[in-house]
Rosetta silent file (secondary structure, phi, psi, omega in degrees, C-alpha in Angstrom):
SEQUENCE: MSEATPVGPCSPCLIVSDLVRAIGHYRDGLGFDLRYSTPAEAPFFALIGRGPAQIMLKEVAPEIAPQPNAGRHPHSIWDLFVYCEEPDALWAEIEARAPGLAAKVADRQDGLRGFDVADPDGYVTFFGAPGAGPDAAG
SCORE:     score description
SCORE:     0.000 S_00000001
   1 L     0.000  152.138  170.980  117.813  216.382  272.830 S_00000001
   2 L  -123.885  109.792  178.195  117.255  216.832  269.187 S_00000001
   3 L   -26.980  115.803  170.264  120.038  216.193  266.856 S_00000001
   4 L   -63.126  149.674 -174.450  122.469  219.353  265.834 S_00000001
   5 L   -76.106  120.825 -123.418  122.898  220.333  262.718 S_00000001
   6 L  -111.413  140.469 -145.350  126.258  218.978  261.288 S_00000001
   7 L  -141.584  123.942 -172.237  128.717  221.098  260.979 S_00000001
   8 L   -44.415  153.669  164.399  132.899  221.546  258.357 S_00000001
   9 L   -42.613  136.497  159.599  136.113  221.538  259.917 S_00000001
  10 L  -148.481  130.359 -174.496  136.489  225.325  260.590 S_00000001
  11 L  -105.488  109.366 -165.637  139.176  227.442  260.127 S_00000001
  12 L   -61.496  144.084 -176.365  140.918  230.151  262.710 S_00000001
  13 E  -111.379  110.742 -138.624  142.843  233.084  261.199 S_00000001
  14 E  -114.784  143.474  161.128  145.934  233.889  262.918 S_00000001
  15 E   -89.673  154.934 -171.898  147.882  237.281  262.393 S_00000001
  16 L  -122.882  164.769 -179.693  151.595  236.983  261.648 S_00000001
  17 L  -110.963  -21.861 -169.239  154.017  239.147  261.251 S_00000001
  18 L  -127.223  111.491 -171.358  156.045  237.677  258.182 S_00000001
  19 L  -105.787   45.303 -175.380  153.645  235.762  256.323 S_00000001
  20 L  -118.085  -83.053 -163.861  156.446  233.981  253.462 S_00000001
  21 H   -26.385  -64.193 -177.551  157.611  232.866  257.192 S_00000001
  22 H   -44.623  -51.949  171.729  154.779  231.655  258.000 S_00000001
  23 H   -39.990  -27.175 -162.608  154.134  229.920  254.883 S_00000001
  24 H  -134.562   29.563  130.003  156.587  227.894  255.033 S_00000001
  25 H   -73.089  -59.816 -156.205  156.435  226.650  258.891 S_00000001
  26 H   -78.933  -46.575  -95.643  153.546  225.412  258.499 S_00000001
  27 L  -138.500  -99.778 -156.791  154.130  224.011  254.812 S_00000001
  28 L   -49.155  -61.239 -156.549  158.216  223.021  254.898 S_00000001
  29 L   -95.994    4.639 -162.023  158.189  221.861  258.854 S_00000001
  30 L  -126.898  -45.446 -169.131  154.151  220.849  258.914 S_00000001
  31 L    91.884   45.853 -174.971  153.179  219.246  256.001 S_00000001
  32 L  -130.321  138.362 -161.986  150.690  221.589  254.925 S_00000001
  33 L  -101.181  105.177  171.534  149.696  222.525  251.231 S_00000001
  34 L   -17.190   78.349 -140.996  150.041  226.093  250.111 S_00000001
  35 L  -105.385  -26.217  152.719  146.350  226.116  249.476 S_00000001
  36 L  -175.654  141.143  172.511  145.648  229.899  248.514 S_00000001
  37 E  -139.067  149.881  173.508  147.322  233.118  249.290 S_00000001
  38 E  -143.761  174.318  -27.667  146.337  236.699  247.423 S_00000001
  39 L   -46.419 -162.298 -177.515  147.435  239.217  245.698 S_00000001
  40 L  -142.895   33.384  148.222  149.945  236.801  244.044 S_00000001
  41 L  -110.440  -12.315  154.665  152.123  239.970  243.319 S_00000001
  42 L  -176.444   69.020 -166.092  152.947  240.228  247.549 S_00000001
  43 L   -32.982  172.666  -52.001  150.333  238.031  249.001 S_00000001
  44 L   133.002  -68.191 -117.629  148.876  239.346  251.872 S_00000001
  45 E  -164.307   66.398  179.832  146.591  236.631  252.739 S_00000001
  46 E  -106.617  150.896  177.514  147.336  232.457  252.589 S_00000001
  47 E  -112.608   86.870  155.569  144.817  229.618  252.685 S_00000001
  48 E  -127.629 -173.390 -158.576  146.998  226.531  253.972 S_00000001
  49 E  -145.232  135.787  145.975  145.960  223.036  254.870 S_00000001
  50 L  -158.216  136.906 -135.299  146.222  219.446  255.060 S_00000001
  51 L    40.393 -111.061  137.620  143.397  216.983  254.878 S_00000001
  52 L   -70.024   14.391 -165.146  140.729  219.042  256.991 S_00000001
  53 L  -115.524  139.128  167.011  142.166  221.125  259.449 S_00000001
  54 E  -145.824  134.190 -160.620  142.627  224.530  257.498 S_00000001
  55 E  -114.664  106.829  175.555  144.598  227.731  259.028 S_00000001
  56 E   -90.747  126.420  172.567  143.961  231.133  257.563 S_00000001
  57 E  -107.381  124.184  168.727  147.326  233.287  258.076 S_00000001
  58 E  -141.997  143.619 -167.973  147.163  237.106  257.040 S_00000001
  59 L   -94.206  128.922 -179.355  150.154  239.580  257.790 S_00000001
  60 L   -84.994  -77.053 -134.009  147.903  243.399  258.536 S_00000001
  61 L  -151.219  153.568  179.334  150.325  246.082  259.413 S_00000001
  62 L   -70.802  -29.298 -177.036  154.152  245.985  260.912 S_00000001
  63 L  -101.274  -28.162  151.077  152.364  247.481  264.364 S_00000001
  64 L   -93.962  110.856 -157.522  149.783  244.387  264.395 S_00000001
  65 L   -67.964   90.620  162.221  151.379  242.629  266.427 S_00000001
  66 L   -15.251  167.067 -150.675  150.356  238.557  266.482 S_00000001
  67 L  -156.699   77.904 -149.251  148.829  237.693  269.777 S_00000001
  68 L   -87.653  125.879  137.124  150.174  234.219  271.076 S_00000001
  69 L   -11.593  -72.445 -106.045  147.697  232.575  274.450 S_00000001
  70 H   -73.983  -62.343  168.314  151.036  231.900  275.598 S_00000001
  71 H   -24.879  -37.131  172.366  151.468  235.402  276.057 S_00000001
  72 H  -102.917  -12.245  176.452  148.645  236.504  277.565 S_00000001
  73 L  -152.842  146.588  171.080  148.245  233.894  280.121 S_00000001
  74 L   -49.615  -63.251 -110.491  150.667  230.450  281.743 S_00000001
  75 L  -110.050   27.034 -163.306  147.485  228.370  282.083 S_00000001
  76 L  -162.403   44.051  172.177  146.256  229.148  278.171 S_00000001
  77 L   -81.590  -18.231 -169.927  148.787  228.448  275.646 S_00000001
  78 L   -78.184  146.800  174.157  147.211  226.472  272.749 S_00000001
  79 L  -101.241  -37.719 -157.071  146.350  228.635  270.178 S_00000001
  80 E  -145.251  116.817  175.560  144.838  225.687  267.895 S_00000001
  81 L  -132.374   95.723 -126.321  144.114  222.302  268.386 S_00000001
  82 L  -108.174  149.252 -158.939  144.100  220.244  265.860 S_00000001
  83 E   -83.612  104.558  171.720  142.348  216.907  266.352 S_00000001
  84 L  -110.305  119.388 -178.393  145.097  213.596  264.956 S_00000001
  85 L   -84.782    7.563  175.163  144.004  210.272  265.710 S_00000001
  86 L  -128.669   81.599 -168.048  147.248  208.780  265.430 S_00000001
  87 H   -37.061  -60.129 -158.728  149.931  211.814  267.631 S_00000001
  88 H   -74.198    5.863 -157.644  153.062  209.602  267.385 S_00000001
  89 H  -101.924  -73.113  179.961  152.662  208.335  263.444 S_00000001
  90 H   -54.843  -44.429  174.912  152.732  212.428  262.854 S_00000001
  91 H   -53.478  -75.550  152.258  154.796  213.371  265.320 S_00000001
  92 H    22.690  -88.537 -166.420  157.438  210.521  263.523 S_00000001
  93 H   -49.662  -56.423  174.711  156.979  212.564  259.958 S_00000001
  94 H  -122.418   62.343  152.084  157.628  215.634  261.442 S_00000001
  95 H  -104.753  -23.169  166.896  160.975  214.854  263.236 S_00000001
  96 H   -61.604  -15.634 -155.709  161.687  213.420  260.061 S_00000001
  97 L   -58.324  -63.485 -160.417  160.763  216.728  258.682 S_00000001
  98 L  -155.566  100.973 -165.837  162.611  219.061  260.413 S_00000001
  99 L   -98.273  140.751  175.236  163.826  217.381  263.514 S_00000001
 100 L    96.161   21.100  179.637  163.118  219.218  267.033 S_00000001
 101 L   -75.007   -6.836 -162.101  160.236  221.631  265.488 S_00000001
 102 L  -139.965  173.935 -176.111  158.062  220.065  267.653 S_00000001
 103 L  -124.358  163.540 -171.616  158.247  218.930  271.209 S_00000001
 104 L   -63.406  107.814 -135.647  157.736  215.322  272.156 S_00000001
 105 L   -78.312  142.113 -156.069  154.960  213.510  271.763 S_00000001
 106 L  -169.350  145.228 -177.750  153.316  212.533  275.186 S_00000001
 107 L   -43.207  154.379  175.691  150.258  210.919  277.855 S_00000001
 108 L  -122.848 -171.989  116.006  149.176  214.385  279.141 S_00000001
 109 L   -72.857    5.622  179.193  147.262  214.819  282.574 S_00000001
 110 L  -113.829   17.334  178.706  143.846  216.169  280.997 S_00000001
 111 L    62.474  117.247  -52.672  143.438  212.455  278.863 S_00000001
 112 L    -1.752  119.652  161.162  145.604  213.830  276.191 S_00000001
 113 L   -95.063 -151.210  169.599  147.857  212.552  274.072 S_00000001
 114 L   136.590 -170.023  175.526  149.705  214.535  271.207 S_00000001
 115 E  -162.983 -175.982 -156.305  152.622  217.252  271.200 S_00000001
 116 L  -110.484   71.557  155.443  153.333  220.787  270.832 S_00000001
 117 L    23.547  -79.340  -70.268  153.689  223.225  267.933 S_00000001
 118 L  -111.170  140.156  152.839  155.036  227.091  268.103 S_00000001
 119 L   -32.941 -172.552  161.236  155.708  228.957  265.431 S_00000001
 120 L   -92.632  -12.261  178.344  157.654  231.691  264.257 S_00000001
 121 L   -95.730  -18.200 -176.049  155.417  233.784  265.541 S_00000001
 122 L   115.781   49.866  173.591  154.245  231.918  269.294 S_00000001
 123 L  -126.697  117.239  167.334  151.371  230.307  268.354 S_00000001
 124 L   -47.200   77.516  163.807  150.727  227.115  270.073 S_00000001
 125 E   -83.070  152.389  130.595  149.174  224.174  267.674 S_00000001
 126 L  -119.745  135.719 -148.987  148.449  221.153  269.209 S_00000001
 127 E  -136.601   93.467  152.132  148.123  217.580  267.369 S_00000001
 128 E  -146.677 -175.050  140.428  146.080  214.520  269.792 S_00000001
 129 L  -164.879  152.366 -115.599  143.471  213.742  270.472 S_00000001
 130 L   -76.430  159.558  142.259  141.743  212.806  273.567 S_00000001
 131 L    82.258   54.454  164.245  141.291  208.843  275.517 S_00000001
 132 L  -151.401  -32.712 -179.592  145.607  208.337  275.982 S_00000001
 133 L   -78.701  119.690  161.519  146.572  209.890  278.791 S_00000001
 134 L    22.677  -32.970  164.743  146.639  209.216  282.781 S_00000001
 135 L  -120.142   10.590  172.690  142.661  209.915  282.265 S_00000001
 136 L   -93.682    4.682  164.483  141.498  209.122  280.285 S_00000001
 137 L   -76.911    4.820  174.296  139.894  205.810  281.762 S_00000001
 138 L   134.730    0.000    0.000  137.432  208.118  283.885 S_00000001
């Protein structure tokens, strides 16, 4: 097999019901930076990020509702997976910033260690990494 051309981080786009509220959640609760928003007078689009992780947020119209995966199927609750080598340290930081915002960090049955955070529209982000849960040994 030949070596694949590398690609950079990806930036998923979430449709949100209230852009200002969504920015506040990711910025104030999770420590993301607001990298861009437009238009200046009444933004409907924003790019937020923390390190190489970026998320696009877009408020479309009141009749265009967010569609988190958890509302579509109970076995597919995550909307975003953010790789984090030190989920315990990140969880402690978020807990200090916004107590109770994130589920407790834990080892999962699928071999992942990390934690979930739901945003105001119900999108669930998992912050974690493989290799720590009960199935990590193989």
